[in-house]
XYZ file of C-alpha atoms in Angstrom:
713
model
C -74.883 -18.875 43.632
C -74.468 -19.855 47.420
C -77.349 -22.339 47.490
C -75.845 -23.604 44.163
C -72.379 -24.448 45.832
C -74.592 -26.348 48.704
C -76.201 -28.289 46.433
C -73.374 -29.549 44.145
C -71.831 -30.531 47.719
C -74.503 -32.291 49.485
C -74.476 -36.391 50.636
C -77.030 -38.489 52.032
C -76.255 -39.992 54.850
C -76.481 -43.936 53.188
C -73.917 -42.648 50.654
C -71.525 -41.486 53.689
C -71.567 -44.876 55.476
C -71.124 -46.677 52.434
C -68.144 -44.682 51.759
C -64.950 -46.614 53.018
C -62.861 -44.785 55.403
C -66.053 -42.063 55.990
C -63.769 -39.719 58.026
C -60.969 -39.072 55.399
C -63.580 -39.268 52.323
C -66.111 -36.623 53.842
C -63.280 -34.094 54.387
C -62.177 -34.567 50.853
C -65.778 -34.531 49.953
C -66.230 -31.411 51.653
C -63.193 -29.408 50.417
C -64.897 -28.148 47.594
C -67.839 -26.416 49.840
C -65.473 -25.046 51.764
C -63.739 -23.296 49.225
C -66.567 -21.966 47.730
C -67.896 -20.845 50.879
C -64.487 -18.771 51.371
C -64.210 -17.331 48.194
C -68.118 -16.189 48.889
C -67.042 -14.565 52.028
C -63.911 -13.025 50.225
C -66.521 -11.635 47.832
C -68.934 -10.087 49.943
C -66.124 -8.128 51.905
C -64.272 -6.745 49.299
C -67.853 -5.531 48.079
C -68.451 -3.969 51.720
C -64.653 -2.571 51.702
C -65.487 -1.101 47.940
C -68.634 0.205 49.572
C -66.491 2.520 52.038
C -63.983 3.425 49.238
C -66.925 5.143 47.432
C -68.533 6.803 50.543
C -65.101 8.390 51.856
C -64.839 9.924 48.017
C -68.303 10.848 47.676
C -68.493 13.257 44.945
C -65.480 11.921 43.426
C -63.165 14.188 45.099
C -59.369 12.919 44.249
C -56.982 12.500 47.439
C -53.818 13.159 47.323
C -50.619 13.719 49.093
C -52.675 14.988 52.980
C -55.471 16.924 50.335
C -58.481 16.606 48.601
C -59.367 17.759 44.871
C -62.899 17.878 44.347
C -63.356 20.404 41.667
C -65.842 20.916 39.296
C -67.434 17.556 41.087
C -71.149 19.801 40.666
C -70.894 19.676 44.850
C -73.815 21.651 46.258
C -72.041 21.318 49.586
C -68.576 20.592 51.543
C -68.226 16.605 51.473
C -68.931 15.766 55.001
C -66.985 12.193 54.604
C -63.280 13.204 53.958
C -60.003 11.968 56.286
C -60.238 14.578 59.096
C -56.789 15.091 58.441
C -57.293 16.593 55.268
C -54.779 19.748 54.982
C -55.795 21.396 51.679
C -58.980 21.320 49.974
C -59.912 22.442 46.651
C -63.451 23.163 45.703
C -62.859 25.148 42.540
C -66.031 25.600 39.917
C -68.703 23.709 42.153
C -72.235 25.351 42.711
C -71.856 25.978 46.496
C -73.819 28.614 46.768
C -73.408 29.222 50.862
C -70.623 28.425 52.645
C -72.411 27.087 56.278
C -70.627 27.737 59.277
C -70.500 23.886 60.052
C -69.220 22.971 56.379
C -65.606 22.828 57.231
C -65.729 22.318 61.263
C -64.624 18.529 60.273
C -61.502 19.761 59.027
C -59.446 21.244 62.043
C -56.290 20.596 59.905
C -56.900 22.596 57.147
C -54.204 24.563 55.873
C -55.197 25.404 52.011
C -59.100 26.178 50.917
C -59.361 27.337 47.518
C -63.464 28.046 46.086
C -63.198 29.763 43.188
C -66.045 30.437 41.154
C -68.510 28.969 43.454
C -71.196 31.203 43.168
C -70.711 31.949 46.937
C -72.962 34.594 47.891
C -73.117 34.271 51.402
C -70.108 33.028 54.371
C -71.402 32.095 57.387
C -70.086 33.974 60.383
C -69.041 30.987 62.220
C -67.395 29.204 58.607
C -64.207 29.706 60.209
C -64.723 28.747 63.537
C -61.725 26.414 64.593
C -59.859 27.079 61.408
C -56.992 28.443 62.937
C -54.270 26.654 60.949
C -55.839 28.212 57.456
C -52.960 30.228 55.941
C -54.087 30.652 52.388
C -57.457 31.318 51.177
C -58.670 31.625 47.561
C -62.266 33.311 47.155
C -62.032 34.613 43.442
C -65.026 34.912 40.997
C -67.582 34.521 43.368
C -70.223 37.256 44.398
C -69.183 38.131 48.096
C -70.473 42.376 47.513
C -73.854 40.715 48.251
C -73.269 39.689 51.894
C -69.696 41.116 52.826
C -70.170 42.217 56.439
C -71.534 38.151 57.149
C -67.573 37.537 55.605
C -65.949 39.992 57.334
C -67.188 39.009 60.271
C -66.445 35.020 59.193
C -62.646 36.424 58.139
C -62.079 36.814 62.090
C -61.591 32.643 62.796
C -58.712 32.913 60.338
C -55.447 33.930 62.682
C -53.365 32.257 60.905
C -54.321 33.479 56.910
C -51.001 34.553 55.065
C -52.270 34.711 51.483
C -56.143 36.180 50.716
C -57.683 36.203 46.723
C -60.755 38.334 46.384
C -60.526 38.552 43.014
C -63.398 39.192 40.521
C -66.355 39.401 43.453
C -67.518 43.292 42.707
C -66.465 44.497 46.061
C -65.682 48.423 46.220
C -63.255 50.224 48.706
C -65.326 50.279 51.760
C -66.346 46.753 51.417
C -62.334 45.700 51.195
C -62.201 47.568 54.030
C -64.087 46.018 56.386
C -63.128 42.482 54.683
C -59.606 43.060 55.530
C -60.223 44.404 59.461
C -59.470 41.078 60.958
C -56.719 39.582 58.237
C -53.610 41.652 59.969
C -51.526 38.655 58.854
C -51.737 39.187 55.697
C -48.754 38.708 53.533
C -50.474 38.562 50.034
C -53.712 39.985 49.155
C -55.382 39.870 45.489
C -58.194 42.624 44.635
C -57.602 42.574 40.946
C -61.324 42.403 38.980
C -63.324 44.864 41.271
C -64.402 47.602 41.574
C -62.586 50.006 43.404
C -62.282 53.441 42.710
C -60.281 55.318 45.068
C -57.872 54.275 48.161
C -57.123 56.423 51.331
C -55.481 55.538 54.597
C -58.291 53.573 55.759
C -58.418 50.879 53.314
C -55.502 48.733 54.072
C -55.005 50.138 57.790
C -53.311 47.598 59.878
C -52.145 45.444 57.160
C -48.135 45.798 58.405
C -46.837 42.317 57.522
C -48.449 42.759 53.666
C -46.160 42.252 51.273
C -47.566 42.026 47.830
C -50.565 43.276 46.786
C -52.535 43.011 43.137
C -55.059 45.874 42.028
C -54.909 45.355 38.627
C -58.472 45.616 36.504
C -60.072 48.254 38.752
C -61.592 51.569 38.170
C -58.959 53.399 40.286
C -58.339 56.962 39.558
C -57.279 58.336 42.595
C -54.624 57.400 45.521
C -54.844 59.611 48.401
C -51.666 60.187 50.194
C -51.241 57.856 52.928
C -52.789 55.577 51.439
C -50.398 53.061 52.020
C -48.139 54.350 54.844
C -48.964 51.782 56.809
C -48.165 48.840 54.488
C -44.515 49.158 55.634
C -43.823 45.981 54.406
C -45.067 46.018 51.160
C -42.272 44.674 47.896
C -44.714 44.092 45.202
C -47.339 46.495 43.564
C -49.836 45.967 40.535
C -52.037 48.641 39.772
C -51.920 47.746 35.657
C -55.310 48.071 34.112
C -56.684 51.156 35.984
C -57.371 54.822 35.081
C -54.570 56.496 36.985
C -53.856 60.274 35.383
C -50.903 60.493 37.317
C -48.172 59.811 40.340
C -46.721 62.909 41.498
C -45.428 62.262 44.840
C -44.055 58.826 44.329
C -42.672 57.385 47.892
C -43.274 54.499 48.627
C -39.527 53.821 49.390
C -38.985 50.186 50.055
C -41.344 49.123 47.563
C -39.202 46.426 45.010
C -41.739 46.105 41.823
C -43.997 48.461 41.015
C -46.751 47.586 37.857
C -48.712 51.009 36.814
C -49.245 49.729 33.122
C -52.373 50.331 31.198
C -53.500 53.456 32.781
C -53.361 57.115 31.832
C -50.866 58.686 33.369
C -49.547 61.805 31.742
C -46.897 61.993 34.516
C -44.795 60.453 36.848
C -42.597 61.650 39.394
C -40.622 60.791 42.244
C -40.316 62.257 45.547
C -36.416 63.669 46.326
C -34.005 63.393 48.881
C -35.155 59.451 49.681
C -33.097 55.867 49.218
C -35.118 54.021 47.257
C -35.177 50.357 46.432
C -37.540 49.625 43.588
C -35.493 47.522 41.153
C -39.176 47.154 38.782
C -40.761 50.072 37.237
C -43.239 49.342 34.441
C -45.136 52.317 32.921
C -45.948 50.390 29.132
C -49.301 51.463 28.037
C -49.637 55.251 29.333
C -49.911 58.567 28.080
C -46.225 60.003 29.511
C -45.099 63.076 27.623
C -41.753 63.435 29.430
C -39.601 61.418 30.757
C -40.540 59.751 33.931
C -38.588 61.808 37.128
C -36.854 58.940 38.634
C -35.588 58.012 42.364
C -32.141 60.495 42.840
C -31.182 57.936 44.512
C -32.046 53.942 43.247
C -31.702 50.518 42.701
C -33.927 50.484 39.667
C -32.935 47.482 37.387
C -35.950 47.404 34.747
C -37.468 49.908 33.373
C -40.419 49.369 30.763
C -41.570 52.727 28.995
C -43.312 50.851 25.945
C -46.046 52.943 24.238
C -46.318 56.126 25.672
C -45.710 59.481 24.129
C -42.046 60.253 25.011
C -39.530 62.023 23.603
C -37.321 64.654 24.760
C -37.499 68.469 23.393
C -34.934 70.036 24.057
C -33.260 70.151 20.469
C -36.645 70.844 18.558
C -36.965 74.715 17.087
C -40.483 75.632 19.046
C -40.375 79.294 19.081
C -43.580 79.350 21.146
C -42.529 77.382 24.196
C -39.643 79.483 26.248
C -36.572 77.274 26.916
C -36.768 77.771 30.397
C -40.779 76.667 30.882
C -41.825 74.531 33.952
C -44.762 72.388 35.602
C -45.581 73.525 38.853
C -46.929 70.835 41.025
C -49.661 71.405 44.043
C -49.507 68.547 46.388
C -51.908 68.630 49.328
C -51.536 66.465 52.079
C -54.124 67.099 54.805
C -53.327 70.748 56.075
C -49.938 70.716 54.111
C -49.653 72.055 50.905
C -46.672 71.549 48.877
C -45.117 72.941 45.449
C -43.372 70.759 43.056
C -41.311 72.380 39.992
C -40.318 70.464 36.880
C -38.240 71.646 34.481
C -39.356 70.608 30.871
C -36.759 70.521 28.963
C -34.773 69.563 31.140
C -33.093 65.826 29.664
C -30.611 65.178 32.434
C -33.510 64.585 34.906
C -34.487 61.257 34.141
C -32.648 59.769 38.379
C -30.109 57.362 38.874
C -29.970 54.623 36.365
C -26.663 53.470 37.287
C -28.090 50.112 38.029
C -30.214 49.895 35.181
C -30.231 45.848 32.897
C -33.356 46.274 31.059
C -34.780 49.634 29.461
C -37.995 49.175 26.903
C -38.349 52.551 25.225
C -40.280 51.004 22.447
C -43.260 52.433 19.985
C -42.856 55.971 21.645
C -41.697 59.229 19.904
C -38.238 59.908 20.493
C -36.617 61.756 17.670
C -33.012 61.838 19.000
C -31.361 60.651 22.714
C -29.288 63.537 24.733
C -26.165 63.309 24.804
C -24.541 61.350 27.602
C -27.620 59.253 28.014
C -26.519 56.123 27.532
C -23.341 56.726 29.253
C -25.815 57.306 32.316
C -26.499 53.521 32.340
C -23.355 51.407 32.462
C -24.998 48.489 33.574
C -27.387 48.262 30.789
C -27.131 44.859 29.050
C -31.239 45.467 27.093
C -32.296 48.453 25.041
C -35.026 48.616 22.762
C -35.876 51.543 20.610
C -38.305 49.756 18.288
C -41.047 52.488 16.198
C -39.378 55.911 17.410
C -39.008 58.446 14.891
C -34.882 58.591 14.821
C -33.185 59.921 12.504
C -29.668 59.377 13.318
C -27.587 57.963 15.907
C -24.402 58.788 17.061
C -22.509 56.663 19.286
C -20.030 58.922 21.638
C -17.249 57.792 23.859
C -18.280 55.202 26.358
C -21.675 54.535 24.499
C -23.161 52.476 24.458
C -22.128 50.957 27.428
C -19.716 48.018 27.473
C -22.324 45.801 29.282
C -24.758 45.943 26.428
C -25.892 42.400 24.754
C -29.426 43.751 23.190
C -30.148 46.489 21.213
C -33.488 46.803 18.720
C -33.496 50.209 16.799
C -35.993 48.066 14.328
C -39.047 50.000 12.665
C -37.565 53.957 12.974
C -36.151 56.710 10.144
C -32.634 56.068 10.799
C -30.574 57.163 7.586
C -27.217 57.646 9.393
C -25.252 55.441 11.932
C -22.141 57.384 13.180
C -19.559 55.941 15.521
C -17.119 58.278 17.689
C -13.493 58.109 15.832
C -11.741 55.729 18.185
C -14.860 53.467 19.354
C -14.436 50.269 17.218
C -14.154 47.795 19.513
C -16.277 49.346 22.156
C -19.049 46.832 21.491
C -17.871 43.778 23.357
C -20.551 42.607 24.870
C -23.592 42.970 22.297
C -24.608 40.006 21.246
C -28.036 40.800 18.688
C -28.589 44.143 16.859
C -31.786 44.874 15.173
C -31.357 47.683 12.567
C -34.407 46.247 10.389
C -36.945 48.211 8.668
C -35.375 51.438 8.510
C -33.376 53.786 5.516
C -29.615 52.600 5.912
C -27.787 52.856 3.234
C -24.922 51.337 5.035
C -23.456 51.076 8.223
C -19.648 52.625 9.747
C -17.027 50.216 8.477
C -15.661 47.196 10.589
C -18.681 47.736 13.156
C -19.607 44.070 12.892
C -16.092 42.813 12.335
C -14.719 44.665 15.575
C -17.592 43.257 17.225
C -15.997 39.874 19.268
C -19.524 38.744 20.445
C -21.998 39.621 17.839
C -24.071 36.568 16.679
C -27.313 37.951 15.359
C -27.415 40.873 13.214
C -31.314 41.619 11.456
C -30.602 44.514 8.544
C -33.877 43.081 7.003
C -36.110 45.975 4.839
C -33.258 48.196 4.103
C -31.647 49.739 0.596
C -28.076 47.953 1.373
C -25.838 45.862 -0.502
C -22.662 44.133 1.017
C -19.376 44.319 0.347
C -17.652 44.115 -1.936
C -19.911 46.613 -3.443
C -20.826 46.100 -6.737
C -20.633 49.270 -9.377
C -22.323 52.105 -9.094
C -22.778 51.466 -5.394
C -21.324 54.172 -3.067
C -21.831 52.197 0.226
C -21.865 48.797 1.351
C -22.114 46.644 4.551
C -19.122 45.028 5.728
C -19.946 41.726 7.519
C -16.581 39.716 5.860
C -14.680 37.857 8.721
C -17.112 38.647 11.347
C -16.218 35.259 12.896
C -19.066 35.267 16.093
C -22.060 36.124 13.492
C -23.919 33.279 13.779
C -28.028 34.664 12.487
C -27.722 37.180 9.336
C -31.273 38.895 8.328
C -31.451 40.454 4.966
C -35.544 40.249 4.136
C -36.384 42.676 1.308
C -33.060 44.371 1.250
C -33.011 45.343 -2.376
C -30.234 43.524 -2.456
C -27.974 43.252 -6.025
C -26.283 39.864 -6.393
C -24.369 38.506 -4.066
C -20.924 37.756 -4.508
C -19.033 34.873 -3.530
C -16.907 36.458 -1.146
C -19.512 38.994 0.736
C -19.910 36.073 3.373
C -16.503 35.337 3.489
C -14.522 34.343 7.293
C -17.905 33.778 8.812
C -19.412 30.749 10.196
C -23.397 31.465 9.486
C -26.458 29.291 11.180
C -28.886 31.228 10.142
C -29.884 33.338 7.010
C -32.727 34.946 5.805
C -32.417 35.878 1.829
C -35.812 36.437 1.147
C -37.608 38.868 -1.028
C -34.597 39.741 -2.536
C -35.448 38.391 -6.434
C -31.421 37.854 -8.293
C -29.446 37.850 -5.257
C -28.319 34.771 -6.015
C -28.239 34.842 -9.756
C -30.584 31.599 -9.886
C -28.068 29.739 -8.109
C -26.639 28.930 -4.665
C -22.794 28.895 -5.977
C -22.502 32.475 -3.765
C -23.129 30.427 -0.768
C -20.757 28.061 -0.503
C -18.905 30.124 1.575
C -21.192 29.211 4.538
C -22.384 25.864 3.159
C -20.675 23.946 5.557
C -22.339 25.467 8.761
C -25.515 26.847 7.517
C -28.330 25.092 9.472
C -31.329 27.199 8.790
C -31.642 29.066 5.071
C -34.582 31.059 3.888
C -34.776 31.815 0.561
C -38.226 32.974 -0.329
C -39.273 35.028 -3.708
C -35.353 35.139 -4.563
C -36.363 33.940 -8.562
C -34.629 30.777 -7.901
C -35.542 27.926 -11.100
C -36.032 30.248 -14.348
C -33.290 28.548 -16.751
C -32.322 26.325 -14.057
C -33.511 22.440 -14.718
C -32.642 21.387 -10.938
C -31.380 23.450 -8.049
C -28.280 21.534 -6.236
C -27.630 21.803 -2.507
C -25.075 19.380 -2.378
C -22.730 20.182 0.622
C -25.155 22.006 2.517
C -24.679 18.762 5.071
C -26.001 20.398 8.103
C -29.061 22.007 6.956
C -31.926 21.326 8.880
C -34.734 24.392 7.544
C -34.586 25.272 4.509
C -37.257 27.915 2.594
C -37.768 27.532 -0.850
C -41.133 28.917 -1.257
C -42.593 31.491 -3.942
C -39.744 30.847 -6.406
C -40.061 29.348 -10.242
C -38.622 25.760 -9.331
C -40.200 23.022 -11.691
C -38.226 20.142 -10.156
C -37.863 18.680 -6.446
C -34.100 19.840 -4.939
C -31.350 17.914 -5.159
C -30.807 17.115 -1.430
C -27.547 15.468 -0.164
C -24.539 15.398 2.398
C -26.171 14.395 5.550
C -28.929 13.141 7.114
C -29.823 16.894 9.108
C -32.620 18.824 6.612
C -35.752 18.189 8.542
C -38.371 20.900 7.482
C -38.651 21.585 3.417
C -40.902 24.634 2.273
C -41.741 24.328 -1.624
C -44.893 25.936 -1.686
C -45.891 28.396 -4.562
C -43.385 27.116 -6.991
C -43.891 25.767 -10.529
C -43.326 22.102 -9.708
C -45.750 19.440 -11.561
C -44.441 16.529 -10.849
C -42.921 14.617 -7.332
C -40.585 11.648 -8.687
C -40.166 8.370 -6.288
C -36.821 8.836 -6.807
C -36.363 12.880 -5.833
C -38.776 12.093 -2.637
C -37.012 9.223 -1.043
C -33.230 10.174 -0.439
C -34.602 13.206 1.336
C -37.050 11.185 3.469
C -34.453 8.367 3.997
C -32.149 10.699 5.623
C -34.857 12.366 8.241
C -36.888 14.909 6.353
C -39.957 15.321 8.246
C -42.123 18.319 7.673
C -42.835 19.069 4.022
C -44.858 22.173 2.546
C -46.209 21.337 -0.604
C -49.262 23.141 -1.944
C -49.652 26.200 -4.457
C -47.817 24.156 -7.139
C -49.253 22.920 -10.645
C -48.956 19.632 -9.843
C -49.687 16.936 -12.407
C -51.829 13.645 -10.648
C -49.766 11.223 -13.025
C -46.831 12.526 -12.073
C -46.936 11.652 -8.827
C -44.802 8.591 -7.965
C -43.809 9.531 -4.627
C -46.954 10.804 -2.811
C -47.148 7.574 -1.397
C -44.549 7.671 0.468
C -44.697 11.203 1.720
C -48.332 10.669 2.751
C -47.268 7.296 4.488
C -44.929 9.088 6.433
C -47.233 11.961 7.686
C -44.814 14.481 5.749
C -46.957 17.253 4.318
C -47.689 19.878 6.470
C -50.153 21.550 4.383
C -52.119 18.144 3.165
C -55.408 19.498 2.590
C -54.213 22.337 0.124
C -52.181 19.993 -2.219
C -53.882 19.742 -5.909
C -53.295 18.299 -9.097
C -54.838 18.362 -12.296
C -55.946 15.466 -14.021
C -57.143 16.764 -17.800
C -59.693 19.292 -16.381
C -60.302 18.421 -13.415
C -58.364 19.749 -10.003
C -58.424 17.187 -7.488
C -56.936 17.212 -3.759
C -54.087 14.600 -3.174
C -55.197 13.847 0.382
C -58.644 11.947 -1.484
C -56.148 10.099 -3.690
C -55.995 6.664 -2.383
C -52.086 6.682 -2.277
C -51.095 6.899 -5.655
C -51.674 8.579 -9.559
C -55.569 7.892 -10.565
C -56.343 5.065 -12.894
C -56.913 7.208 -15.753
C -53.535 8.198 -15.835
C -52.213 4.365 -17.662
C -53.498 6.059 -20.784
C -51.384 9.015 -20.049
C -48.548 7.376 -19.736
C -48.165 5.049 -23.137
C -46.366 6.369 -25.742
C -48.051 8.776 -27.701
C -46.643 8.361 -31.124
C -47.514 4.697 -30.691
C -51.251 5.741 -29.296
C -51.711 7.645 -33.061
C -50.100 4.888 -34.959
C -52.591 2.352 -33.538
C -55.151 4.423 -34.289
C -54.304 5.687 -37.802
C -53.217 2.667 -39.195
C -56.786 0.909 -39.287
C -58.401 3.731 -40.535
C -55.455 3.696 -43.581
C -56.019 0.461 -44.178
C -59.527 0.341 -44.210
C -59.332 3.347 -46.855
C -56.869 1.731 -48.869
C -59.199 -1.444 -49.499
C -62.238 0.465 -50.191
C -60.467 2.495 -52.896
C -59.234 -0.854 -54.346
C -62.609 -2.145 -54.782
C -64.062 1.124 -55.673
C -60.895 1.108 -58.453
C -61.983 -2.304 -60.004
C -65.788 -2.349 -60.015
C -65.648 1.246 -61.786
C -62.944 1.332 -64.255
C -64.475 0.616 -67.640
C -67.109 2.513 -67.055
C -65.432 5.605 -65.719
C -62.989 5.584 -68.651
C -65.818 5.533 -70.600
C -67.466 8.749 -69.106
C -64.032 10.261 -68.933
C -63.763 9.668 -72.641
C -67.322 11.306 -73.670
C -66.760 14.341 -71.348
C -63.330 14.792 -72.497
C -63.667 13.833 -76.411
C -60.191 11.897 -76.312
C -59.339 9.615 -79.266
C -59.013 6.156 -77.726
C -57.498 3.706 -79.521
C -59.315 -0.200 -78.626
């Protein structure tokens, strides 16, 4: 290119001498040459700089805010040409194999290093020499167990290390003890997914600054006394997914969060006489038979006991068990032997629950709650007793606590819910009450109306009726004038036809009446009391459409989610009153057509999602299909089919309208028959006339000879 430019600007000396004003002319002639040369050298300079930038980002690392992101670049060594001032280095998912002694020497300012999933089998003993600023080191999902001694020696250079992640390295407790011997500055340590089985006082010796310890998903079956005594600053401990059979002398008084879920715990007993700082205790998914003995002087706020074998047993008739049955635990602490005695039927031995906010007792075997059980938790805000064996529940004075906001009693055997006299109005803070899947026939009168803040009630799958009670029903649930109620679920309750005043005085926004066939008597007239406020309405399988030409939902102006699936509707519902409707479910009805006029109005008002499958559509009655398909509004498009003669077609395969064969289907049937029959009739008439004229005289003679009739000629 440069040679071509030079040739284009070359002049002979004779030509220059013959030119007037040769100096100025020479400059004008050479100007294009200088411009070309300048552009060429600029191009070379840009290419050189681009090459330097590529070299500085070798391996495709991205430099961001003083750090280098080299994750997943298939690197086999630490990049050597990153800025020396790099403070963060991410090398996750690279097949490094070995971290050599000199690998990090070029980056003395490094503060955070991540080597997750790098197949590391060896770390050089001097790999971290000169890395006195490193505060965070992540080495999970490697193979450090094969050369853990070298890694332990390398950790000596990490004097400022605060966070260390060694998860997923197949480390045993002896390996862990060796690796942690020279990192006394640690504050957070992750050892999840290793091969640790036992813990003693030597494993975490010297980690007095440690605040967070993650030991989940190991094989720990024993923790010796004093194993955590050296961890004076420990605040969070995760022992989930291990094999611990019991904790009978818990004495970590400064711990704030303890997770021992998914173990094999049968007992949890806290040491007595000490003030605990424990705030969150997770004992879910274990094998606890008795309520845990909690700290007598504590600040527990969250207690999770889901999925155990818990129950209270003092009221049960058990002649074989003495009333004063006790369990004795022998505790061996070095040369000291202590015996801990627990009364099995003592229901008041739960501990100090005065500050408890959240209590999850779901998926257990509770048949009753002892007297005063809820009274001991004045600050309780959330209580779940889902999936237990409760047959009755009696709210006594000062029960439940005034602070209770969520109460879940679903999936029990509740046939009776009693409230102590004068307790009405004692649910001032209750906002969500779940009583679904029980055996209730009613609830105490005025219970819901007296709960001033109650916004959500679920009574699904109970054999109830709404007040005013129909004839033949003694008990009913009174929801009238529950002014704060916004969400009501009554699915599968076998409700009789709903009275017009059943929801009087409420301002419901969410209502589910699904599975109650005949509850609306074929129309939505009983819902007019809440038509102005309803936003979500579920009417699955309630028998709508039988004997009803069209479902009229005019007046439900705020409705944005409507479920009409599983009914017998033969026409698209009439929607009107506002642009709020966004989702409509019409699956499993008897719709045969989608007229353009019925579809256009909802789409114009904002309908964006509609379900239309499981209906016997006629392919020739889908004039509104093109509009639905154009706006991508049909969520179950692949499942929508229609019939054309004896064929079943998928609407997704139609080009955007009814098939061409439908033009014969749309012709007037009477006119079509007339057109087909008239030519045939005329043909037969003409043929008859011709035959009559041709064979008239011979035919008469034949008849005369056969019948022997006298004729006058």
